[in-house]
Short mmCIF file of C-alpha atoms and ligand atoms in Angstrom, two decimals:
data_model
loop_
_atom_site.label_atom_id
_atom_site.label_comp_id
_atom_site.label_asym_id
_atom_site.label_seq_id
_atom_site.Cartn_x
_atom_site.Cartn_y
_atom_site.Cartn_z
CA MET A 1 18.62 -20.48 -2.09
CA THR A 2 16.90 -17.09 -1.86
CA LYS A 3 13.83 -16.63 0.32
CA SER A 4 11.58 -16.13 -2.71
CA LEU A 5 12.79 -19.40 -4.30
CA ARG A 6 12.13 -21.22 -1.03
CA ILE A 7 8.58 -19.83 -0.94
CA ILE A 8 7.98 -20.92 -4.54
CA GLU A 9 9.31 -24.43 -3.93
CA SER A 10 7.39 -24.96 -0.73
CA GLY A 11 4.24 -23.45 -2.27
CA ILE A 12 4.41 -25.92 -5.14
CA GLU A 13 4.96 -28.80 -2.71
CA HIS A 14 2.02 -27.69 -0.61
CA PHE A 15 -0.13 -27.31 -3.73
CA ALA A 16 0.51 -30.93 -4.69
CA GLU A 17 -1.05 -32.02 -1.36
CA PHE A 18 -3.90 -29.58 -1.67
CA SER A 19 -4.87 -29.92 -5.34
CA LYS A 20 -4.55 -32.52 -8.08
CA HIS A 21 -3.78 -29.80 -10.67
CA ALA A 22 -0.40 -28.21 -11.43
CA PRO A 23 -0.31 -24.54 -10.36
CA ARG A 24 0.77 -21.39 -12.12
CA VAL A 25 2.53 -18.92 -9.83
CA PHE A 26 1.89 -15.17 -9.56
CA PHE A 27 3.62 -12.50 -7.49
CA ALA A 28 2.44 -9.09 -6.35
CA PRO A 29 4.80 -6.84 -4.37
CA GLY A 30 4.12 -4.77 -1.28
CA ARG A 31 4.76 -1.04 -1.45
CA ALA A 32 6.22 1.84 0.52
CA ASN A 33 4.76 5.27 -0.11
CA LEU A 34 7.50 7.89 0.11
CA LEU A 35 5.39 11.01 -0.36
CA GLY A 36 1.73 11.90 -0.86
CA SER A 37 0.19 10.68 2.39
CA HIS A 38 -3.57 10.24 2.52
CA MET A 39 -3.64 11.99 -0.84
CA ASP A 40 -5.13 9.28 -3.03
CA TYR A 41 -8.70 9.61 -1.79
CA ASN A 42 -8.25 13.40 -1.87
CA GLY A 43 -7.27 13.36 -5.55
CA GLY A 44 -3.60 14.22 -4.98
CA VAL A 45 -0.27 12.88 -6.19
CA VAL A 46 1.33 9.82 -4.54
CA MET A 47 4.96 8.72 -4.83
CA PRO A 48 5.38 5.06 -3.91
CA VAL A 49 7.80 2.26 -4.77
CA ALA A 50 7.03 -1.45 -5.13
CA LEU A 51 9.08 -3.69 -2.80
CA SER A 52 10.81 -6.97 -3.58
CA ARG A 53 8.70 -8.71 -0.93
CA GLY A 54 5.06 -9.51 -1.45
CA THR A 55 2.42 -12.18 -2.00
CA TYR A 56 2.78 -15.40 -3.98
CA VAL A 57 -0.36 -17.00 -5.40
CA PHE A 58 -0.33 -20.61 -6.59
CA ALA A 59 -3.47 -21.25 -8.62
CA ALA A 60 -5.05 -23.74 -11.00
CA LEU A 61 -8.41 -24.04 -12.75
CA ARG A 62 -10.99 -26.61 -11.66
CA LYS A 63 -13.69 -28.11 -13.84
CA ASP A 64 -16.46 -27.62 -11.24
CA ASN A 65 -17.43 -24.21 -9.83
CA ILE A 66 -15.77 -24.64 -6.42
CA LEU A 67 -13.26 -22.14 -5.09
CA ARG A 68 -10.80 -23.77 -2.67
CA ILE A 69 -8.62 -21.35 -0.75
CA SER A 70 -5.68 -21.94 1.58
CA SER A 71 -2.96 -19.73 3.02
CA GLN A 72 0.46 -20.58 4.44
CA GLN A 73 0.03 -17.78 6.99
CA PHE A 74 -3.20 -19.23 8.33
CA GLY A 75 -2.36 -22.88 8.93
CA GLY A 76 -4.00 -25.85 7.34
CA GLU A 77 -7.54 -24.53 7.03
CA VAL A 78 -9.04 -24.87 3.54
CA ILE A 79 -12.07 -22.75 2.71
CA GLU A 80 -14.43 -24.17 0.08
CA VAL A 81 -17.06 -21.89 -1.41
CA THR A 82 -18.86 -21.33 -4.67
CA ILE A 83 -18.85 -17.93 -6.29
CA SER A 84 -22.49 -17.36 -5.32
CA ASP A 85 -21.49 -17.73 -1.62
CA LEU A 86 -19.24 -14.68 -1.94
CA LEU A 87 -21.28 -11.73 -0.79
CA PRO A 88 -19.76 -8.59 0.75
CA GLN A 89 -21.78 -9.17 3.96
CA ARG A 90 -19.76 -12.35 4.51
CA ALA A 91 -16.41 -10.54 4.47
CA LYS A 92 -14.54 -11.48 7.59
CA GLY A 93 -11.63 -13.67 8.61
CA TRP A 94 -8.27 -14.32 6.99
CA ALA A 95 -9.59 -15.16 3.52
CA CYS A 96 -11.66 -11.98 3.02
CA TYR A 97 -9.09 -10.25 0.76
CA ILE A 98 -8.75 -13.36 -1.42
CA GLU A 99 -12.52 -13.77 -1.54
CA GLY A 100 -12.89 -10.05 -2.29
CA ALA A 101 -10.65 -10.38 -5.35
CA LEU A 102 -12.53 -13.48 -6.55
CA TRP A 103 -15.83 -11.66 -6.04
CA ALA A 104 -14.71 -8.44 -7.80
CA THR A 105 -13.28 -10.29 -10.80
CA HIS A 106 -16.41 -12.42 -11.09
CA GLU A 107 -18.66 -9.32 -10.92
CA ARG A 108 -16.72 -7.92 -13.89
CA TRP A 109 -15.72 -10.96 -15.95
CA GLN A 110 -18.40 -13.51 -15.01
CA TYR A 111 -15.86 -16.30 -15.35
CA LEU A 112 -17.18 -19.86 -15.38
CA GLY A 113 -15.43 -22.59 -13.43
CA GLY A 114 -13.61 -23.02 -10.16
CA LEU A 115 -10.12 -22.46 -8.82
CA ASP A 116 -7.68 -23.94 -6.33
CA ILE A 117 -5.76 -21.07 -4.75
CA HIS A 118 -2.94 -21.20 -2.23
CA VAL A 119 -1.35 -18.01 -0.92
CA ASP A 120 2.01 -17.40 0.74
CA SER A 121 3.77 -14.16 1.58
CA ASP A 122 7.07 -12.75 2.81
CA LEU A 123 5.56 -9.36 3.55
CA PRO A 124 4.79 -8.41 7.15
CA ILE A 125 0.98 -8.33 7.48
CA ALA A 126 -0.84 -5.20 8.72
CA LYS A 127 2.38 -3.15 8.91
CA GLY A 128 1.66 -0.38 6.40
CA LEU A 129 3.39 -2.16 3.49
CA SER A 130 0.15 -2.89 1.67
CA SER A 131 -0.19 -6.58 2.40
CA SER A 132 -3.91 -6.37 1.52
CA ALA A 133 -3.47 -4.83 -1.94
CA SER A 134 -0.63 -7.25 -2.55
CA VAL A 135 -3.00 -10.20 -1.95
CA THR A 136 -5.95 -8.81 -3.92
CA SER A 137 -3.72 -7.79 -6.85
CA ALA A 138 -1.98 -11.18 -7.05
CA VAL A 139 -5.36 -12.96 -7.05
CA VAL A 140 -6.79 -10.60 -9.69
CA LYS A 141 -3.74 -11.23 -11.89
CA ALA A 142 -4.10 -15.00 -11.35
CA VAL A 143 -7.79 -14.99 -12.30
CA ALA A 144 -7.14 -12.87 -15.41
CA SER A 145 -4.32 -15.15 -16.55
CA LEU A 146 -5.98 -18.50 -15.80
CA PHE A 147 -9.25 -17.55 -17.47
CA ASP A 148 -7.32 -15.91 -20.31
CA ILE A 149 -9.13 -12.60 -19.92
CA ASP A 150 -8.26 -9.75 -22.25
CA THR A 151 -7.55 -7.01 -19.69
CA ASP A 152 -5.00 -4.36 -18.73
CA CYS A 153 -3.39 -2.87 -15.62
CA ASP A 154 -6.01 -0.11 -15.25
CA GLU A 155 -8.83 -2.64 -15.08
CA MET A 156 -6.91 -4.94 -12.73
CA ILE A 157 -6.11 -1.98 -10.44
CA HIS A 158 -9.79 -1.10 -10.42
CA LEU A 159 -10.81 -4.67 -9.53
CA SER A 160 -8.21 -5.00 -6.75
CA HIS A 161 -9.49 -1.73 -5.37
CA LEU A 162 -13.10 -2.93 -5.65
CA ALA A 163 -12.15 -6.03 -3.64
CA GLU A 164 -11.18 -3.80 -0.69
CA ASN A 165 -13.85 -1.12 -1.13
CA GLY A 166 -16.77 -3.24 -2.21
CA TYR A 167 -16.12 -6.51 -0.38
CA VAL A 168 -13.96 -5.88 2.70
CA GLY A 169 -15.36 -2.38 3.32
CA VAL A 170 -12.15 -0.32 3.57
CA ARG A 171 -12.68 3.06 1.90
CA CYS A 172 -9.10 3.24 0.62
CA GLY A 173 -7.97 5.18 -2.45
CA VAL A 174 -6.01 3.64 -5.32
CA LEU A 175 -2.47 4.24 -4.03
CA ASP A 176 -1.73 0.68 -2.97
CA GLN A 177 -3.12 -1.19 -5.97
CA THR A 178 -1.52 1.31 -8.38
CA ALA A 179 1.90 0.98 -6.75
CA VAL A 180 1.62 -2.80 -6.75
CA PHE A 181 0.76 -2.96 -10.47
CA LEU A 182 2.78 -0.05 -11.88
CA GLY A 183 5.90 -0.24 -9.71
CA GLU A 184 9.17 -0.44 -11.67
CA LYS A 185 12.64 -1.55 -10.74
CA ASP A 186 14.92 1.27 -9.52
CA SER A 187 12.33 4.00 -9.85
CA ILE A 188 9.80 5.94 -7.82
CA LEU A 189 6.29 6.02 -9.28
CA MET A 190 4.51 9.36 -9.46
CA PHE A 191 0.80 8.83 -9.81
CA ASP A 192 -1.76 11.60 -10.09
CA CYS A 193 -4.94 10.22 -8.52
CA LEU A 194 -7.14 12.90 -10.12
CA LYS A 195 -5.80 12.89 -13.67
CA LEU A 196 -4.91 9.17 -13.47
CA THR A 197 -1.52 9.78 -15.11
CA SER A 198 1.73 8.14 -14.09
CA ASP A 199 5.43 8.68 -14.50
CA HIS A 200 8.57 6.99 -13.17
CA VAL A 201 11.63 8.79 -11.88
CA PRO A 202 14.86 6.84 -11.33
CA LEU A 203 16.25 6.31 -7.84
CA ASP A 204 19.95 5.52 -8.00
CA SER A 205 20.81 2.86 -5.40
CA ASP A 206 24.37 4.25 -5.19
CA VAL A 207 22.82 7.44 -3.84
CA ALA A 208 19.86 6.24 -1.81
CA GLN A 209 18.38 2.99 -0.54
CA ILE A 210 15.09 2.44 1.19
CA ALA A 211 15.14 1.39 4.83
CA ILE A 212 11.98 -0.12 6.30
CA ILE A 213 11.86 -0.13 10.08
CA ASP A 214 9.02 -2.01 11.75
CA SER A 215 7.62 -0.38 14.90
CA GLN A 216 6.32 -3.90 15.76
CA ILE A 217 2.88 -2.39 16.34
CA SER A 218 0.28 -3.88 13.95
CA ARG A 219 -2.91 -2.31 12.78
CA GLU A 220 -5.78 -3.53 10.63
CA LEU A 221 -7.10 -0.84 8.31
CA ALA A 222 -10.55 -2.35 8.48
CA SER A 223 -10.68 -1.77 12.23
CA SER A 224 -8.50 1.37 12.51
CA GLU A 225 -9.60 4.99 12.28
CA PHE A 226 -8.74 4.96 8.58
CA ASN A 227 -12.37 5.16 7.42
CA LEU A 228 -12.91 8.01 9.89
CA ARG A 229 -10.10 10.04 8.26
CA VAL A 230 -11.72 9.46 4.86
CA ALA A 231 -15.07 10.61 6.29
CA GLU A 232 -13.51 13.74 7.82
CA CYS A 233 -11.98 14.70 4.46
CA THR A 234 -15.25 13.96 2.63
CA SER A 235 -17.15 16.15 5.06
CA ALA A 236 -14.58 18.98 4.74
CA LEU A 237 -14.87 18.76 0.95
CA SER A 238 -18.63 18.94 0.99
CA THR A 239 -18.56 22.06 3.26
CA MET A 240 -15.99 23.71 0.99
CA GLN A 241 -18.05 22.88 -2.12
CA ALA A 242 -20.85 25.06 -0.74
CA HIS A 243 -18.43 28.01 -1.15
CA VAL A 244 -16.31 26.81 -4.10
CA PRO A 245 -18.78 24.79 -6.22
CA GLU A 246 -16.25 23.78 -8.89
CA LEU A 247 -14.20 21.72 -6.38
CA THR A 248 -14.17 17.99 -7.16
CA CYS A 249 -11.66 16.95 -4.46
CA LEU A 250 -9.73 18.54 -1.58
CA ARG A 251 -6.53 18.55 -3.61
CA GLU A 252 -8.03 21.34 -5.77
CA LEU A 253 -8.65 23.65 -2.82
CA THR A 254 -6.17 26.54 -2.87
CA ALA A 255 -4.52 27.94 0.25
CA ASN A 256 -6.38 31.24 -0.30
CA GLN A 257 -9.77 29.53 -0.60
CA PHE A 258 -8.99 27.54 2.53
CA ASP A 259 -8.11 30.70 4.49
CA GLU A 260 -11.25 32.41 3.33
CA TYR A 261 -13.70 29.63 4.22
CA LYS A 262 -11.98 27.53 6.88
CA ASN A 263 -14.17 28.90 9.69
CA HIS A 264 -17.01 26.83 8.26
CA LEU A 265 -15.08 23.65 9.07
CA SER A 266 -14.79 21.99 12.47
CA ALA A 267 -11.41 22.29 14.21
CA ILE A 268 -10.61 18.68 13.27
CA GLU A 269 -11.60 19.18 9.62
CA GLN A 270 -9.38 22.28 9.49
CA LYS A 271 -6.39 20.21 10.59
CA ARG A 272 -7.08 17.43 8.08
CA THR A 273 -7.54 19.94 5.26
CA GLN A 274 -4.39 21.87 6.21
CA HIS A 275 -2.46 18.58 5.90
CA VAL A 276 -3.85 18.04 2.40
CA ILE A 277 -3.00 21.59 1.29
CA ASP A 278 0.56 21.31 2.66
CA GLU A 279 1.05 17.82 1.21
CA VAL A 280 0.03 19.11 -2.24
CA GLN A 281 2.90 21.61 -1.93
CA ARG A 282 5.29 18.92 -0.67
CA THR A 283 4.50 16.55 -3.54
CA ARG A 284 5.12 19.42 -6.01
CA ARG A 285 8.43 20.26 -4.34
CA GLY A 286 9.31 16.56 -4.05
CA THR A 287 8.61 16.00 -7.76
CA LYS A 288 10.93 18.86 -8.74
CA ALA A 289 13.59 17.61 -6.33
CA LEU A 290 13.48 14.07 -7.75
CA ARG A 291 13.67 15.28 -11.32
CA ALA A 292 16.72 17.38 -10.35
CA TYR A 293 18.29 14.35 -8.54
CA ASP A 294 18.12 16.37 -5.32
CA ILE A 295 17.44 13.48 -2.94
CA ALA A 296 18.27 15.65 0.09
CA ASP A 297 15.37 17.96 -0.68
CA PHE A 298 13.04 15.04 -1.46
CA GLY A 299 14.02 13.54 1.92
CA ALA A 300 13.29 16.84 3.69
CA CYS A 301 9.75 16.69 2.21
CA MET A 302 9.33 13.13 3.55
CA THR A 303 10.28 14.17 7.08
CA ALA A 304 8.03 17.25 6.95
CA ALA A 305 5.19 14.95 5.78
CA HIS A 306 5.73 12.76 8.82
CA TYR A 307 5.35 15.68 11.23
CA SER A 308 2.20 16.76 9.42
CA LEU A 309 0.83 13.22 9.76
CA ARG A 310 1.63 13.43 13.47
CA ASP A 311 0.29 16.92 14.20
CA LEU A 312 -2.45 17.59 11.63
CA PHE A 313 -3.67 14.22 10.39
CA GLU A 314 -3.05 12.57 13.78
CA VAL A 315 -2.26 9.10 12.50
CA SER A 316 1.22 8.64 14.01
CA THR A 317 2.18 6.88 17.23
CA ASP A 318 4.93 7.54 19.80
CA GLU A 319 6.79 4.51 18.44
CA LEU A 320 6.74 5.77 14.83
CA ASP A 321 7.85 9.24 16.01
CA THR A 322 10.75 7.72 17.96
CA ILE A 323 11.93 5.85 14.86
CA VAL A 324 11.65 8.91 12.60
CA LYS A 325 13.61 11.06 15.07
CA ALA A 326 16.34 8.41 15.48
CA ALA A 327 16.53 7.86 11.72
CA THR A 328 16.80 11.53 10.81
CA ASP A 329 19.50 12.06 13.47
CA VAL A 330 21.85 9.87 11.41
CA GLU A 331 24.04 11.72 8.94
CA GLY A 332 23.35 10.17 5.54
CA CYS A 333 19.62 9.73 6.18
CA TYR A 334 17.83 12.04 3.72
CA GLY A 335 14.40 11.75 5.33
CA ALA A 336 11.95 9.41 7.04
CA ARG A 337 8.21 9.06 7.55
CA LEU A 338 5.56 6.55 8.47
CA THR A 339 4.51 4.65 5.39
CA GLY A 340 0.92 3.59 4.74
CA ALA A 341 -2.05 4.82 6.68
CA GLY A 342 -0.33 5.13 10.08
CA PHE A 343 -1.74 3.98 13.45
CA GLY A 344 1.30 1.66 13.74
CA GLY A 345 3.25 -0.25 11.12
CA CYS A 346 6.52 0.80 9.54
CA VAL A 347 8.71 3.83 8.88
CA ALA A 348 10.34 4.25 5.46
CA ALA A 349 13.62 6.17 5.25
CA LEU A 350 15.94 7.10 2.39
CA VAL A 351 19.56 6.50 3.34
CA HIS A 352 22.91 6.87 1.59
CA PRO A 353 24.42 3.35 1.20
CA GLN A 354 27.58 4.34 3.09
CA ALA A 355 25.50 5.25 6.14
CA LYS A 356 23.66 1.90 6.31
CA ALA A 357 25.65 0.31 9.15
CA GLU A 358 25.52 3.37 11.39
CA PHE A 359 21.84 3.83 10.57
CA GLU A 360 20.96 0.28 11.63
CA THR A 361 22.89 0.52 14.89
CA HIS A 362 21.63 3.93 15.88
CA VAL A 363 17.95 3.36 15.01
CA CYS A 364 17.69 -0.09 16.60
CA GLU A 365 19.59 0.87 19.77
CA THR A 366 17.64 4.10 20.26
CA TYR A 367 14.33 2.35 19.68
CA LYS A 368 15.19 -0.39 22.17
CA GLN A 369 16.32 2.17 24.80
CA GLN A 370 13.26 4.38 24.42
CA THR A 371 10.48 1.82 23.96
CA ASP A 372 12.00 -1.48 25.08
CA ILE A 373 11.00 -2.93 21.69
CA GLN A 374 13.50 -4.79 19.54
CA THR A 375 13.39 -3.98 15.84
CA SER A 376 15.53 -4.40 12.73
CA VAL A 377 16.08 -2.57 9.47
CA GLN A 378 15.21 -4.17 6.11
CA TRP A 379 16.83 -2.71 2.98
CA PHE A 380 15.12 -2.37 -0.39
CA SER A 381 15.55 -0.88 -3.82
CA PRO A 382 12.39 -0.24 -5.88
CA SER A 383 11.13 -3.39 -7.65
CA ASP A 384 8.86 -4.38 -10.52
CA GLY A 385 5.12 -4.76 -10.13
CA VAL A 386 2.71 -7.72 -10.44
CA ARG A 387 3.86 -10.59 -12.62
CA GLU A 388 3.54 -14.29 -13.37
CA ILE A 389 6.60 -16.29 -12.33
CA GLU A 390 7.58 -18.63 -15.13
CA LEU A 391 8.42 -22.07 -13.74
C1 LIG B 1 -3.69 3.08 3.14
C2 LIG B 1 -4.77 3.09 2.06
C3 LIG B 1 -4.33 3.93 0.87
C4 LIG B 1 -3.86 5.32 1.31
C5 LIG B 1 -2.88 5.22 2.45
C6 LIG B 1 -2.54 6.58 3.06
O1 LIG B 1 -2.56 2.43 2.67
O2 LIG B 1 -5.05 1.77 1.65
O3 LIG B 1 -5.38 4.00 -0.07
O4 LIG B 1 -4.96 6.13 1.60
O5 LIG B 1 -3.36 4.41 3.51
O6 LIG B 1 -1.76 7.34 2.19
#
């Protein structure tokens, strides 16, 4: 039996003990962002894939207005609240992403009635694979389906994003929720966060597969320096707008404008802005490379992005750098970079299938030698986005 089938079976069993109603089951994947780092909240282009691992939500309607929430990852505790208890000030603890999604959907849809919700996941939590957006998106999809709401992906992306921004207090962009909803099997999503347009480019698994290597260092976005990076970019934008009033986001700043006015920025803001300007170029080059099936050049952009995240955006760690160096030393690895916000978590690499065995051995042995940390490599091909699982 596959791992996902086991999760579904045990989730249904658990639900029978937890609720007297029969559940419907929803799945939202995690994601790996291959290019376009810290670009979403700067209006740039992001290039993620949805993963085959993610969050499973088992949910049923209740006749009263009680919300009962439980999670396989957080033991036997059951949280019971009513919708009016859900206020952003309350957001803390393991259930805050689930509560955030219930709050955001209620703000928008004003649904009447309660829910029993049980959550399980096969995605590593707080490892840069978007476990939070995976939870919020699966709950949003469950609420929309159970209350039979006439909605679409754009609105559900917005509500999943609102759950994190408005309830949990992470100032993230829309990368994660968009990847989770719009991901498609065997393709890389290209999403323009300013124009809100999307496209899919195929990734042939005979040419490249996605390796995810866990540094085994966790980080919580809510408590990391993530919001500080957003604030630094916002401050750089507002200084630049004094000189280039038509700017709406940092992505629109040209290299010439930056050179002309950069002395008005602090040294740190100059570094952050330089990363954005260079990443705009890399996503353009990466887009052309993908369309021309030039995975080697796309991979080179990924690795260059990693070193920019290390040196200019300063969100890497020694452990992530060690993995990227070991990965890119293997012939057959097209490129590697930290995926997600940084500060720990995972590296994503693109690897030719014939190089998989050597890649695993070299990366894991080098990482163990240099950091004394044991890791492993998980292999993925791009998967489909959020869906209901028909039982
Ligand atoms: C986190 C955020 C995203 C995005 C990435 C960095 O995953 O949730 O919105 O900013 O970091 O690219």
